[in-house]
Coordinates of C-alpha atoms in Angstrom, one line a residue:
M450 CA -13.2 17.0 -20.0
A451 CA -12.5 14.1 -17.3
T452 CA -8.7 12.7 -18.1
Q453 CA -7.6 9.4 -17.5
S454 CA -5.5 8.2 -14.4
L455 CA -2.9 7.2 -14.9
A456 CA -3.5 4.2 -12.5
I457 CA -6.6 3.0 -15.1
K458 CA -4.3 3.6 -18.6
Y459 CA -0.8 2.1 -18.0
R460 CA -3.1 -0.9 -16.5
P461 CA -1.3 -4.5 -17.9
K462 CA -3.9 -5.7 -20.4
T463 CA -1.2 -8.5 -20.4
W464 CA 1.6 -10.5 -18.8
D465 CA 3.9 -9.6 -20.5
D466 CA 2.6 -5.0 -18.4
V467 CA 2.2 -7.4 -15.4
T468 CA 5.5 -6.2 -13.0
E469 CA 6.7 -9.9 -10.8
Q470 CA 4.3 -12.8 -10.3
N471 CA 5.9 -14.6 -12.2
E472 CA 5.5 -17.5 -10.9
I473 CA 1.7 -17.2 -11.0
R474 CA 1.8 -16.2 -14.2
L475 CA 3.7 -19.7 -15.3
I476 CA 1.1 -22.0 -13.5
L477 CA -1.8 -20.1 -15.5
Q478 CA -0.7 -20.1 -19.1
Q479 CA 0.8 -23.9 -18.6
Q480 CA -2.6 -25.3 -17.3
L481 CA -3.9 -23.1 -20.6
A482 CA -1.1 -24.8 -22.7
D483 CA -2.4 -27.9 -21.3
D484 CA -5.4 -27.1 -21.7
E485 CA -6.5 -27.9 -18.0
V486 CA -7.8 -24.9 -16.4
K487 CA -9.4 -25.2 -13.2
H488 CA -13.2 -24.2 -12.0
G489 CA -12.4 -22.0 -8.7
Y490 CA -9.4 -19.9 -7.9
L491 CA -9.0 -17.5 -5.7
F492 CA -5.8 -15.2 -5.5
C493 CA -4.9 -13.9 -2.2
G494 CA -2.1 -10.6 -2.4
P495 CA -2.8 -6.8 -0.6
A496 CA -3.8 -4.3 -1.9
G497 CA -1.8 -3.1 -5.0
C498 CA 0.0 -6.1 -6.4
G499 CA -2.5 -7.6 -9.1
K500 CA -5.1 -9.2 -8.3
T501 CA -8.2 -8.1 -10.7
T502 CA -5.8 -7.4 -13.4
A503 CA -4.1 -11.1 -13.4
A504 CA -7.4 -12.2 -13.4
R505 CA -8.8 -9.7 -16.5
I506 CA -5.8 -11.1 -18.0
F507 CA -6.2 -14.8 -17.6
A508 CA -9.9 -14.9 -18.4
N509 CA -8.9 -12.6 -21.4
E510 CA -6.5 -15.7 -22.3
I511 CA -9.3 -18.6 -21.2
N512 CA -10.8 -16.9 -23.7
K513 CA -9.4 -16.7 -26.6
G514 CA -10.0 -13.1 -26.4
Q515 CA -13.1 -12.9 -27.0
G516 CA -16.0 -11.9 -25.1
Q517 CA -16.2 -10.3 -21.5
P518 CA -15.8 -11.0 -17.3
I519 CA -18.1 -10.6 -15.2
E520 CA -17.6 -8.5 -12.4
L521 CA -19.0 -8.5 -9.5
D522 CA -18.0 -6.2 -6.0
A523 CA -18.6 -8.3 -3.2
A524 CA -17.4 -5.5 -1.2
S525 CA -21.2 -3.6 -2.6
N526 CA -22.8 -6.9 -3.4
N527 CA -22.0 -9.2 -0.6
S528 CA -25.9 -10.3 -0.2
V529 CA -27.5 -14.4 -0.6
D530 CA -29.3 -12.7 -3.5
D531 CA -26.6 -11.6 -5.5
I532 CA -25.1 -14.8 -5.1
R533 CA -27.9 -16.1 -6.6
R534 CA -28.0 -14.1 -9.5
L535 CA -24.7 -15.0 -10.3
I536 CA -25.2 -18.6 -9.9
D537 CA -28.3 -18.7 -12.6
Q538 CA -26.2 -16.0 -15.3
A539 CA -24.0 -19.8 -14.0
Q540 CA -26.3 -21.5 -15.4
M541 CA -26.5 -20.1 -19.0
I542 CA -24.4 -21.3 -22.1
P543 CA -21.7 -18.7 -22.8
L544 CA -23.1 -17.8 -26.7
D545 CA -19.9 -15.3 -27.9
C546 CA -17.0 -17.4 -25.6
E547 CA -16.0 -20.7 -25.0
Y548 CA -16.0 -20.2 -20.8
K549 CA -18.3 -17.7 -18.6
V550 CA -15.4 -16.3 -16.0
F551 CA -16.7 -14.6 -13.7
I552 CA -14.2 -12.1 -11.2
L553 CA -15.3 -12.0 -7.3
D554 CA -13.5 -9.0 -6.2
E555 CA -13.3 -8.7 -2.4
V556 CA -14.1 -11.8 -2.2
H557 CA -13.7 -12.0 1.8
S558 CA -17.0 -9.0 2.2
L559 CA -19.6 -12.0 1.0
S560 CA -22.3 -12.4 3.8
N561 CA -22.2 -16.5 5.4
N562 CA -26.0 -16.9 3.8
A563 CA -24.5 -15.8 0.2
W564 CA -20.9 -17.8 0.7
Q565 CA -23.5 -20.9 2.2
A566 CA -25.7 -19.9 -1.5
F567 CA -22.4 -19.9 -3.0
L568 CA -20.4 -23.6 -1.9
K569 CA -22.9 -26.1 -4.0
T570 CA -21.6 -24.3 -7.2
L571 CA -17.9 -24.5 -6.4
E572 CA -17.8 -27.8 -5.6
E573 CA -20.3 -29.2 -8.7
P574 CA -19.9 -26.1 -11.1
P575 CA -20.7 -25.4 -14.0
A576 CA -19.5 -26.8 -17.8
K577 CA -19.2 -23.7 -18.7
A578 CA -18.1 -21.7 -15.4
I579 CA -14.9 -20.6 -14.6
F580 CA -14.9 -17.5 -11.2
I581 CA -11.8 -15.9 -10.4
M582 CA -12.2 -14.2 -6.4
C583 CA -9.4 -12.0 -5.1
T584 CA -9.4 -11.1 -2.0
T585 CA -6.9 -9.0 0.7
D586 CA -7.5 -11.0 3.3
P587 CA -8.5 -14.6 3.3
Q588 CA -8.8 -15.5 6.7
K589 CA -12.4 -14.3 6.7
I590 CA -12.5 -17.1 3.6
P591 CA -14.5 -20.3 5.0
A592 CA -12.5 -23.7 5.2
T593 CA -15.2 -25.5 2.7
I594 CA -14.6 -22.4 -0.1
L595 CA -11.0 -22.5 0.3
S596 CA -10.7 -26.7 0.0
R597 CA -12.5 -25.6 -3.3
A598 CA -10.2 -23.4 -4.7
Q599 CA -6.6 -23.1 -6.2
R600 CA -4.9 -20.3 -4.1
Y601 CA -3.1 -17.9 -5.5
N602 CA -0.8 -16.0 -3.0
F603 CA 0.4 -12.6 -4.9
Q604 CA 3.2 -11.0 -3.2
K605 CA 4.3 -6.9 -2.8
I606 CA 5.8 -6.1 -5.9
S607 CA 9.5 -4.9 -5.1
M608 CA 10.2 -1.4 -4.8
D609 CA 13.3 -2.5 -7.8
G610 CA 9.4 -3.3 -9.9
I611 CA 8.2 0.2 -9.2
V612 CA 10.5 2.0 -10.7
D613 CA 11.1 0.0 -13.0
R614 CA 7.3 0.8 -13.6
L615 CA 7.2 4.4 -12.4
F616 CA 10.6 5.2 -15.1
Y617 CA 8.1 3.0 -18.1
I618 CA 5.0 5.7 -17.5
L619 CA 7.7 8.7 -17.4
E620 CA 9.7 7.6 -20.4
S621 CA 6.0 7.1 -22.3
E622 CA 4.6 10.2 -20.9
G623 CA 6.9 12.4 -21.8
N624 CA 6.3 11.1 -25.3
E625 CA 2.3 13.7 -25.1
R626 CA 4.3 16.5 -22.7
D627 CA 6.7 18.0 -20.8
I628 CA 8.2 15.9 -17.8
D629 CA 11.6 16.6 -16.4
W630 CA 12.2 13.4 -13.5
E631 CA 14.7 12.6 -11.3
A632 CA 15.6 9.6 -9.5
S633 CA 15.3 10.4 -6.6
A634 CA 12.0 11.2 -6.5
V635 CA 10.9 7.7 -7.8
D636 CA 12.7 6.2 -5.4
Y637 CA 11.1 8.5 -2.6
I638 CA 7.0 7.3 -4.3
A639 CA 8.2 3.8 -4.4
K640 CA 9.2 3.5 -1.8
L641 CA 5.9 5.9 -0.2
A642 CA 3.4 3.0 -2.5
E643 CA 4.8 0.1 0.0
G644 CA 4.9 -2.6 -2.8
G645 CA 1.6 -1.0 -3.9
M646 CA 2.0 -0.7 -7.3
R647 CA -1.5 0.6 -7.4
D648 CA -0.7 3.2 -4.8
A649 CA 2.6 3.9 -6.5
I650 CA 1.7 5.0 -10.1
T651 CA -1.1 7.3 -8.2
L652 CA 1.6 9.5 -6.5
L653 CA 2.8 9.8 -9.3
D654 CA -0.3 11.0 -11.1
K655 CA -0.5 13.6 -8.2
C656 CA 3.0 14.8 -7.7
L657 CA 2.5 15.0 -11.6
S658 CA -0.7 17.5 -11.3
F659 CA 1.6 19.0 -8.7
S660 CA 4.4 20.0 -11.0
T661 CA 5.8 18.1 -14.2
L662 CA 8.9 18.6 -12.8
L663 CA 9.1 15.3 -11.6
S664 CA 12.2 16.0 -8.4
L665 CA 12.5 15.4 -4.4
Q666 CA 11.4 18.3 -3.1
N667 CA 8.7 18.6 -5.2
V668 CA 7.3 15.7 -4.4
V669 CA 7.1 16.2 -0.7
N670 CA 5.4 19.2 -1.2
A671 CA 2.8 17.5 -3.6
L672 CA 2.0 14.5 -1.1
N673 CA 2.5 16.9 1.8
V674 CA 3.5 13.7 3.6
V675 CA 4.8 13.9 6.1
D676 CA 7.2 17.4 8.2
Y677 CA 10.2 16.6 8.8
N678 CA 11.3 19.6 9.4
T679 CA 8.8 20.4 12.2
M680 CA 10.3 16.7 13.7
I681 CA 14.4 17.3 13.4
K682 CA 13.1 21.1 15.5
L683 CA 10.8 18.8 17.2
T684 CA 13.3 16.7 18.4
D685 CA 16.9 18.7 19.0
L686 CA 14.4 20.7 21.0
I687 CA 13.6 17.1 22.9
T688 CA 17.5 16.0 23.3
S689 CA 18.4 19.9 24.7
D690 CA 15.9 20.9 27.6
K691 CA 13.8 22.6 25.6
E692 CA 10.0 21.9 27.6
A693 CA 8.8 24.7 26.7
D694 CA 9.2 24.8 23.4
V695 CA 7.9 21.6 22.7
I696 CA 5.2 23.1 24.5
T697 CA 5.0 25.8 21.6
V698 CA 5.5 23.2 18.7
I699 CA 2.2 20.7 19.8
E700 CA 0.7 23.5 20.4
D701 CA 1.2 25.0 16.6
L702 CA 0.4 21.8 15.4
Y703 CA -2.8 21.2 17.0
N704 CA -3.9 25.0 16.3
S705 CA -3.1 24.4 12.3
G706 CA -5.3 21.9 12.3
K707 CA -2.8 18.6 13.1
D708 CA -4.0 15.5 13.4
L709 CA -1.7 14.6 16.8
K710 CA -2.1 11.4 16.6
Q711 CA -1.5 10.6 13.3
F712 CA 1.6 12.9 14.1
I713 CA 2.8 10.3 16.7
K714 CA 2.0 7.9 15.0
S715 CA 4.9 9.0 11.8
Y716 CA 6.8 10.7 14.3
V717 CA 7.4 7.1 15.5
Q718 CA 8.5 6.2 12.4
F719 CA 10.4 8.4 11.7
L720 CA 12.9 8.7 14.8
L721 CA 13.0 4.4 13.5
D722 CA 14.8 5.8 10.5
C723 CA 16.4 7.9 12.5
K724 CA 17.6 4.6 14.3
K725 CA 18.0 3.2 11.0
Y726 CA 20.6 5.5 9.5
F727 CA 22.8 5.5 13.3
I728 CA 22.7 1.4 12.7
G729 CA 24.6 1.7 9.2
C730 CA 21.0 0.3 7.6
D731 CA 21.2 1.1 3.4
W732 CA 19.0 3.8 2.9
K733 CA 16.8 1.7 1.2
Y734 CA 15.2 0.9 3.9
I735 CA 14.6 4.7 5.7
S736 CA 11.8 6.0 4.2
M737 CA 12.4 9.6 4.5
P738 CA 13.9 11.3 1.6
K739 CA 16.9 11.7 0.6
I740 CA 17.7 15.4 1.3
D741 CA 21.3 17.6 2.0
T742 CA 19.0 18.7 5.0
Y743 CA 18.3 15.4 6.2
V744 CA 21.5 13.8 6.1
K745 CA 24.0 16.1 7.0
W746 CA 21.6 16.8 10.6
L747 CA 21.7 13.2 10.5
E748 CA 25.2 13.6 10.4
D749 CA 25.5 16.3 13.5
N750 CA 24.0 14.2 16.0
K751 CA 25.2 10.7 15.2
E752 CA 27.1 10.7 18.5
E753 CA 26.5 9.2 21.8
Y754 CA 24.4 11.3 23.6
Y755 CA 21.8 12.1 20.0
R756 CA 21.5 7.7 19.4
G757 CA 20.5 7.6 23.3
R758 CA 18.4 10.0 23.8
I759 CA 16.5 9.1 20.2
A760 CA 16.8 5.3 21.6
D761 CA 14.8 6.1 24.6
L762 CA 12.3 7.8 22.3
L763 CA 11.5 6.1 20.8
T764 CA 10.3 2.8 22.8
E765 CA 8.8 5.9 24.7
L766 CA 6.9 7.1 21.9
I767 CA 6.3 3.6 21.3
Y768 CA 4.4 2.5 23.9
F769 CA 2.5 5.8 23.1
S770 CA 1.2 5.8 20.8
S771 CA -0.9 2.8 21.3
D772 CA -2.0 3.8 24.0
I773 CA -3.9 7.0 23.2
K774 CA -5.7 5.4 20.4
Y775 CA -9.4 5.2 22.2
S776 CA -7.6 8.9 24.3
S777 CA -9.7 12.5 23.8
T778 CA -7.8 14.4 25.4
V779 CA -5.1 13.6 22.7
K780 CA -3.0 17.0 23.4
Y781 CA -3.1 17.0 26.7
D782 CA -1.5 13.5 26.6
V783 CA 1.2 14.2 24.1
E784 CA 2.4 17.0 26.1
A785 CA 2.0 14.6 29.0
C786 CA 4.0 12.8 27.9
L787 CA 6.6 14.6 26.3
L788 CA 7.5 16.4 29.5
R789 CA 7.5 13.5 30.9
F790 CA 10.2 11.6 28.8
I791 CA 12.3 15.2 29.4
D792 CA 12.1 14.8 33.6
N793 CA 12.9 11.7 33.5
D794 CA 15.7 12.1 31.1
R795 CA 17.2 14.9 33.4
T796 CA 16.9 12.9 36.7
N797 CA 18.7 9.6 35.4

């Protein structure tokens, strides 16, 4: 029997459960208190920041818990016929609540003709219809639509906000099953989510499926995010001018089925993390997990020579990662790039 995912199970049902977005919540609640609800809203923000959840909560409060909002996924229902059906529904008087509230998710996906059909309805909306549009890409929405809706910009959730919510979920789940966790593991999951609450909870769910002991090492193993040991080894080989061994590492990655474009992207992030550590940044700004062996390696290689080599390699690979975006010979390009870097650095 399929079990409910944590992202669904712990999706906020009231404003009290919503993490951050306090200013938006206060404005919407004040409109409700003053009975000044508008007919058109536009909720903008990155994925997983709570736009659709806020729309559902707001819709529920508008109708005082009665009825259900009508939801349309504009990504898969983006034609002019889909919007005309929605407009027809909006003309009908609601029977089980005061307002018909429509939530249009991924609204930027609507076709030009669909927007044209929708424009008149937003301009002169039915008395008992309210439209809440949600989007991650507001620049794709016509200016004529933007001017007819109240826009609210949702922000990415802070790391502290995500950590607090994950702890709440772990404590709640701990009442039902045997779970142990380390704070460092929760911090790392929050860091990987990059401001997306839904992503953070989904990652937590995956880690708990791997093991109910939520240790930092288990999180790294469960998510298989980055092979830091390989990147540390590769960096040591490059800075030691061991060309043949560098080629062996790349060949092994390629033969094991690794996507070398993605590896180079991750390697650039790793080198940037090294640079951040060397200049004294707080660890919360560093993506790699704070595992003792990684910290020791960074500490052991803080001398000026090593720092300079890593900075030069980072610069080289930033440009290189853009060059190979459409390459069909990635393995050869990667090998040539690293060998060229070693040769140039040796002769300088």
